[in-house]
Short mmCIF file of C-alpha atoms in Angstrom, two decimals:
data_model
loop_
_atom_site.label_atom_id
_atom_site.label_comp_id
_atom_site.label_asym_id
_atom_site.label_seq_id
_atom_site.Cartn_x
_atom_site.Cartn_y
_atom_site.Cartn_z
CA UNK F 1 -15.34 37.63 5.69
CA UNK F 2 -12.40 35.43 6.63
CA UNK F 3 -14.27 33.97 9.57
CA UNK F 4 -17.20 32.92 7.43
CA UNK F 5 -14.89 31.29 4.90
CA UNK F 6 -13.15 29.39 7.67
CA UNK F 7 -16.47 28.21 9.02
CA UNK F 8 -17.24 26.95 5.53
CA UNK F 9 -13.86 25.21 5.48
CA UNK F 10 -14.62 23.50 8.79
CA UNK F 11 -17.93 22.35 7.34
CA UNK F 12 -16.13 20.99 4.23
CA UNK F 13 -17.79 23.51 1.92
CA UNK F 14 -15.81 23.32 -1.34
CA UNK F 15 -16.54 26.99 -2.05
CA UNK F 16 -14.10 27.86 0.72
CA UNK F 17 -11.12 25.93 -0.71
CA UNK F 18 -9.56 28.93 -2.51
CA UNK F 19 -9.43 30.74 0.83
CA UNK F 20 -8.02 27.96 2.98
CA UNK F 21 -4.33 28.71 2.57
CA UNK F 22 -4.87 32.41 3.16
CA UNK F 23 -6.98 32.20 6.30
CA UNK F 24 -5.04 29.42 8.05
CA UNK F 25 -1.70 31.26 7.93
CA UNK F 26 -1.05 33.69 10.74
CA UNK F 27 1.21 36.65 10.19
CA UNK F 28 4.98 36.08 10.15
CA UNK F 29 6.82 36.10 13.48
CA UNK F 30 9.84 38.25 14.30
CA UNK F 31 12.10 35.88 12.37
CA UNK F 32 9.97 35.93 9.27
CA UNK F 33 8.57 32.43 9.81
CA UNK F 34 4.97 31.69 8.89
CA UNK F 35 2.70 30.23 11.54
CA UNK F 36 -0.19 27.89 11.00
CA UNK F 37 -3.11 28.65 13.26
CA UNK F 38 -5.34 25.72 12.30
CA UNK F 39 -5.17 22.12 11.14
CA UNK F 40 -3.56 21.63 7.73
CA UNK F 41 -3.67 18.75 5.26
CA UNK F 42 -0.01 18.23 4.33
CA UNK F 43 3.05 19.23 6.41
CA UNK F 44 4.98 22.13 4.87
CA UNK F 45 8.65 22.68 5.67
CA UNK F 46 8.52 26.50 5.74
CA UNK F 47 5.77 26.78 8.35
CA UNK F 48 6.04 27.00 12.15
CA UNK F 49 3.28 24.90 13.69
CA UNK F 50 1.65 25.71 17.03
CA UNK F 51 0.62 23.40 19.85
CA UNK F 52 -2.33 21.25 18.83
CA UNK F 53 -1.83 21.67 15.09
CA UNK F 54 -2.38 18.47 13.09
CA UNK F 55 -0.69 17.65 9.79
CA UNK F 56 -0.37 14.73 7.41
CA UNK F 57 3.15 13.54 6.54
CA UNK F 58 3.79 10.52 4.31
CA UNK F 59 0.15 9.56 4.74
CA UNK F 60 0.26 9.57 8.56
CA UNK F 61 -1.20 12.23 10.85
CA UNK F 62 0.91 14.01 13.47
CA UNK F 63 0.05 16.56 16.16
CA UNK F 64 2.25 19.19 17.83
CA UNK F 65 2.59 18.03 21.44
CA UNK F 66 3.72 21.16 23.27
CA UNK F 67 4.78 24.68 22.43
CA UNK F 68 5.52 24.87 18.73
CA UNK F 69 7.34 22.94 16.01
CA UNK F 70 9.84 25.08 14.14
CA UNK F 71 9.97 25.44 10.39
CA UNK F 72 11.63 22.40 8.86
CA UNK F 73 10.99 20.18 11.90
CA UNK F 74 10.09 16.92 10.17
CA UNK F 75 7.21 15.14 11.97
CA UNK F 76 8.71 11.64 11.90
CA UNK F 77 12.12 12.87 13.14
CA UNK F 78 11.36 15.43 15.86
CA UNK F 79 10.15 14.90 19.44
CA UNK F 80 7.82 17.89 19.20
CA UNK F 81 5.40 15.84 17.12
CA UNK F 82 3.25 12.92 18.25
CA UNK F 83 1.65 10.30 16.06
CA UNK F 84 -2.12 10.18 15.97
CA UNK F 85 -3.76 6.78 16.02
CA UNK F 86 -3.19 3.62 18.02
CA UNK F 87 0.30 3.83 19.54
CA UNK F 88 1.77 5.15 16.34
CA UNK F 89 -0.03 2.68 14.09
CA UNK F 90 -1.95 3.69 11.00
CA UNK F 91 -4.85 5.80 12.33
CA UNK F 92 -8.42 4.57 12.23
CA UNK F 93 -10.62 6.05 9.52
CA UNK F 94 -12.99 8.69 10.88
CA UNK F 95 -16.32 9.63 9.35
CA UNK F 96 -15.67 13.32 10.01
CA UNK F 97 -12.10 13.31 8.70
CA UNK F 98 -11.01 15.16 5.56
CA UNK F 99 -8.52 12.95 3.69
CA UNK F 100 -6.09 13.82 0.93
CA UNK F 101 -3.99 11.85 -1.54
CA UNK F 102 -1.48 9.61 0.22
CA UNK F 103 -3.42 9.36 3.48
CA UNK F 104 -3.31 5.89 5.06
CA UNK F 105 -6.05 4.66 7.36
CA UNK F 106 -7.18 1.47 9.04
CA UNK F 107 -10.79 0.41 8.61
CA UNK F 108 -12.17 -2.82 10.08
CA UNK F 109 -8.64 -4.21 10.21
CA UNK F 110 -7.74 -3.41 6.58
CA UNK F 111 -5.16 -0.76 5.66
CA UNK F 112 -6.10 1.62 2.84
CA UNK F 113 -4.29 4.41 0.99
CA UNK F 114 -6.14 7.24 -0.72
CA UNK F 115 -5.16 7.62 -4.38
CA UNK F 116 -7.53 10.48 -5.25
CA UNK F 117 -6.49 14.13 -4.65
CA UNK F 118 -9.13 14.38 -1.92
CA UNK F 119 -12.37 12.76 -0.85
CA UNK F 120 -15.53 14.00 0.82
CA UNK F 121 -15.99 13.22 4.49
CA UNK F 122 -17.95 10.13 5.43
CA UNK F 123 -16.92 8.02 2.43
CA UNK F 124 -16.00 4.61 3.87
CA UNK F 125 -12.78 3.03 2.54
CA UNK F 126 -14.48 -0.26 1.66
CA UNK F 127 -17.12 1.53 -0.43
CA UNK F 128 -15.06 3.71 -2.76
CA UNK F 129 -12.45 2.74 -5.34
CA UNK F 130 -10.28 5.75 -4.49
CA UNK F 131 -9.22 3.88 -1.35
CA UNK F 132 -6.62 1.29 -2.37
CA UNK F 133 -6.10 -1.83 -0.23
CA UNK F 134 -2.44 -2.01 0.84
CA UNK F 135 -2.39 -4.40 3.80
CA UNK F 136 -3.96 -5.72 6.97
CA UNK F 137 -7.01 -7.96 7.04
CA UNK F 138 -8.28 -9.16 3.66
CA UNK F 139 -11.75 -7.60 3.17
CA UNK F 140 -14.81 -9.12 1.57
CA UNK F 141 -15.27 -8.30 -2.13
CA UNK F 142 -17.87 -5.60 -2.82
CA UNK F 143 -19.69 -5.26 -6.12
CA UNK F 144 -20.07 -1.48 -5.99
CA UNK F 145 -16.41 -0.44 -6.03
CA UNK F 146 -13.40 -0.87 -8.30
CA UNK F 147 -10.13 -2.48 -7.23
CA UNK F 148 -6.56 -1.60 -8.14
CA UNK F 149 -3.88 -4.02 -9.30
CA UNK F 150 -2.60 -6.04 -6.35
CA UNK F 151 -5.73 -5.63 -4.20
CA UNK F 152 -6.74 -8.80 -2.36
CA UNK F 153 -10.31 -9.72 -1.38
CA UNK F 154 -12.33 -12.62 0.02
CA UNK F 155 -15.06 -14.01 -2.21
CA UNK F 156 -17.05 -17.15 -1.38
CA UNK F 157 -14.37 -18.25 1.06
CA UNK F 158 -11.45 -17.83 -1.36
CA UNK F 159 -8.82 -15.10 -1.50
CA UNK F 160 -8.39 -13.39 -4.87
CA UNK F 161 -5.90 -10.82 -6.11
CA UNK F 162 -6.60 -8.25 -8.83
CA UNK F 163 -4.23 -8.67 -11.80
CA UNK F 164 -4.96 -5.13 -13.00
CA UNK F 165 -7.49 -2.34 -12.47
CA UNK F 166 -10.80 -4.14 -12.00
CA UNK F 167 -14.16 -2.39 -12.50
CA UNK F 168 -17.10 -2.63 -10.12
CA UNK F 169 -19.32 -5.73 -10.34
CA UNK F 170 -16.49 -7.82 -11.89
CA UNK F 171 -16.86 -11.00 -9.81
CA UNK F 172 -13.56 -12.63 -8.78
CA UNK F 173 -14.65 -16.17 -9.70
CA UNK F 174 -15.83 -15.19 -13.18
CA UNK F 175 -13.25 -12.75 -14.47
CA UNK F 176 -9.76 -13.02 -15.95
CA UNK F 177 -8.85 -9.86 -14.04
CA UNK F 178 -8.75 -11.84 -10.78
CA UNK F 179 -6.57 -14.78 -9.78
CA UNK F 180 -7.05 -16.86 -6.64
CA UNK F 181 -4.47 -16.50 -3.89
CA UNK F 182 -2.50 -19.46 -2.58
CA UNK F 183 -3.90 -21.19 0.50
CA UNK F 184 -2.06 -23.70 2.70
CA UNK F 185 -5.34 -25.52 3.30
CA UNK F 186 -6.10 -26.24 -0.35
CA UNK F 187 -4.80 -29.03 -2.59
CA UNK F 188 -3.74 -27.81 -6.03
CA UNK F 189 -3.44 -29.80 -9.23
CA UNK F 190 -0.87 -29.54 -11.98
CA UNK F 191 -1.41 -26.36 -13.98
CA UNK F 192 -3.32 -24.48 -11.28
CA UNK F 193 -2.38 -20.80 -11.03
CA UNK F 194 -2.26 -18.79 -7.81
CA UNK F 195 -0.84 -15.54 -6.52
CA UNK F 196 1.55 -15.37 -3.59
CA UNK F 197 3.15 -12.15 -2.32
CA UNK F 198 1.99 -10.43 -5.48
CA UNK F 199 3.56 -12.99 -7.86
CA UNK F 200 1.75 -15.54 -10.02
CA UNK F 201 2.80 -19.17 -9.80
CA UNK F 202 1.78 -22.28 -11.74
CA UNK F 203 1.72 -25.71 -10.10
CA UNK F 204 4.16 -28.21 -11.64
CA UNK F 205 2.47 -31.08 -9.83
CA UNK F 206 -0.16 -31.72 -7.17
CA UNK F 207 0.60 -29.54 -4.19
CA UNK F 208 -0.58 -29.22 -0.58
CA UNK F 209 1.03 -26.87 1.95
CA UNK F 210 3.94 -26.27 -0.43
CA UNK F 211 4.75 -22.54 -0.22
CA UNK F 212 5.10 -21.18 -3.77
CA UNK F 213 8.34 -19.25 -3.27
CA UNK F 214 10.01 -22.07 -1.31
CA UNK F 215 9.27 -25.30 -3.19
CA UNK F 216 9.89 -26.88 -6.59
CA UNK F 217 6.16 -27.60 -6.96
CA UNK F 218 5.53 -24.01 -8.06
CA UNK F 219 7.02 -22.01 -10.91
CA UNK F 220 6.72 -18.24 -11.36
CA UNK F 221 4.73 -17.28 -14.47
CA UNK F 222 3.96 -14.27 -16.68
CA UNK F 223 7.62 -13.55 -17.27
CA UNK F 224 8.33 -12.59 -13.66
CA UNK F 225 11.92 -13.35 -12.57
CA UNK F 226 11.96 -13.93 -8.79
CA UNK F 227 14.89 -13.43 -6.46
CA UNK F 228 16.85 -16.58 -5.63
CA UNK F 229 15.64 -18.22 -2.39
CA UNK F 230 17.96 -20.66 -0.63
CA UNK F 231 14.95 -22.58 0.75
CA UNK F 232 13.49 -23.38 -2.66
CA UNK F 233 14.32 -26.32 -4.92
CA UNK F 234 14.61 -25.13 -8.52
CA UNK F 235 13.95 -27.24 -11.58
CA UNK F 236 15.95 -27.27 -14.81
CA UNK F 237 15.15 -24.14 -16.79
CA UNK F 238 14.02 -22.05 -13.83
CA UNK F 239 15.26 -18.47 -13.96
CA UNK F 240 16.16 -16.35 -10.93
CA UNK F 241 17.74 -13.02 -10.12
CA UNK F 242 20.75 -12.96 -7.80
CA UNK F 243 22.68 -9.78 -6.95
CA UNK F 244 21.06 -8.08 -9.92
CA UNK F 245 22.02 -10.82 -12.42
CA UNK F 246 19.74 -13.41 -14.02
CA UNK F 247 20.64 -17.10 -13.91
CA UNK F 248 19.05 -20.23 -15.37
CA UNK F 249 19.13 -23.57 -13.55
CA UNK F 250 20.94 -26.35 -15.46
CA UNK F 251 19.40 -29.12 -13.33
CA UNK F 252 17.37 -29.55 -10.15
CA UNK F 253 19.05 -27.39 -7.50
CA UNK F 254 18.65 -26.89 -3.75
CA UNK F 255 20.63 -24.41 -1.63
CA UNK F 256 23.33 -23.73 -4.23
CA UNK F 257 23.95 -20.04 -4.89
CA UNK F 258 23.79 -18.78 -8.47
CA UNK F 259 27.30 -18.22 -9.76
CA UNK F 260 28.30 -21.88 -9.55
CA UNK F 261 28.72 -22.64 -13.26
CA UNK F 262 28.03 -26.33 -12.75
CA UNK F 263 24.45 -25.67 -11.71
CA UNK F 264 23.60 -22.17 -13.00
CA UNK F 265 23.98 -20.50 -16.38
CA UNK F 266 24.18 -16.73 -16.84
CA UNK F 267 21.32 -15.12 -18.73
CA UNK F 268 20.98 -11.95 -20.85
CA UNK F 269 24.56 -12.05 -22.06
CA UNK F 270 26.00 -11.36 -18.59
CA UNK F 271 29.66 -12.15 -18.06
#
């Protein structure tokens, strides 16, 4: 009976899930340690893994290189484990892979993280909203999937970032849930709003090639208080965070650290 359940497990038959933990544990060894005889989803600290076993740890897959990996041998810290994928990079998505929450994969140059508990095999990351975009190449927007807050996409030649959870078919150029990302090749007018490194900025004046977090031409919006940046010129009234304390600029300032009372005023009642 166990063999048939394991065959079902290998074929991703959900009816076998209740049996997976039972049939993939071998009997305890002489020291009382459990052994794993087959591939497992998540690494478990109380299990001894055998050569060839594959686990997922912090969203990355590892394989036992030789012999066995003792109980408590953390994959990212022990030589007995090897990273799967391209020289230790995020592994490529595979159509026959079974992925679980937290798994990170690369697909067509974009890095995705799975937010659902698990997902059926063969579901491409760019086609299902359970795969969240976390880095790499910016993908083209697709109408048949949702996007999480912070996801970036290309649409009609422009980069957009999702301000919050965005449902399928919500076009970036026609929805308040999307905001266009800053581009060094575009000229912006006063009042234009962009996103840069996940933060929204509003143009104080016409701007071309002025990086939002480095120049006076842009001001953070939506109540976000950015960290002080020595490269940026701040205008009167700008607010920054420095060493955990908020300061407000008393005049135009360049390369003067907050704490100088001539140029910066403490905020929030700080002393």
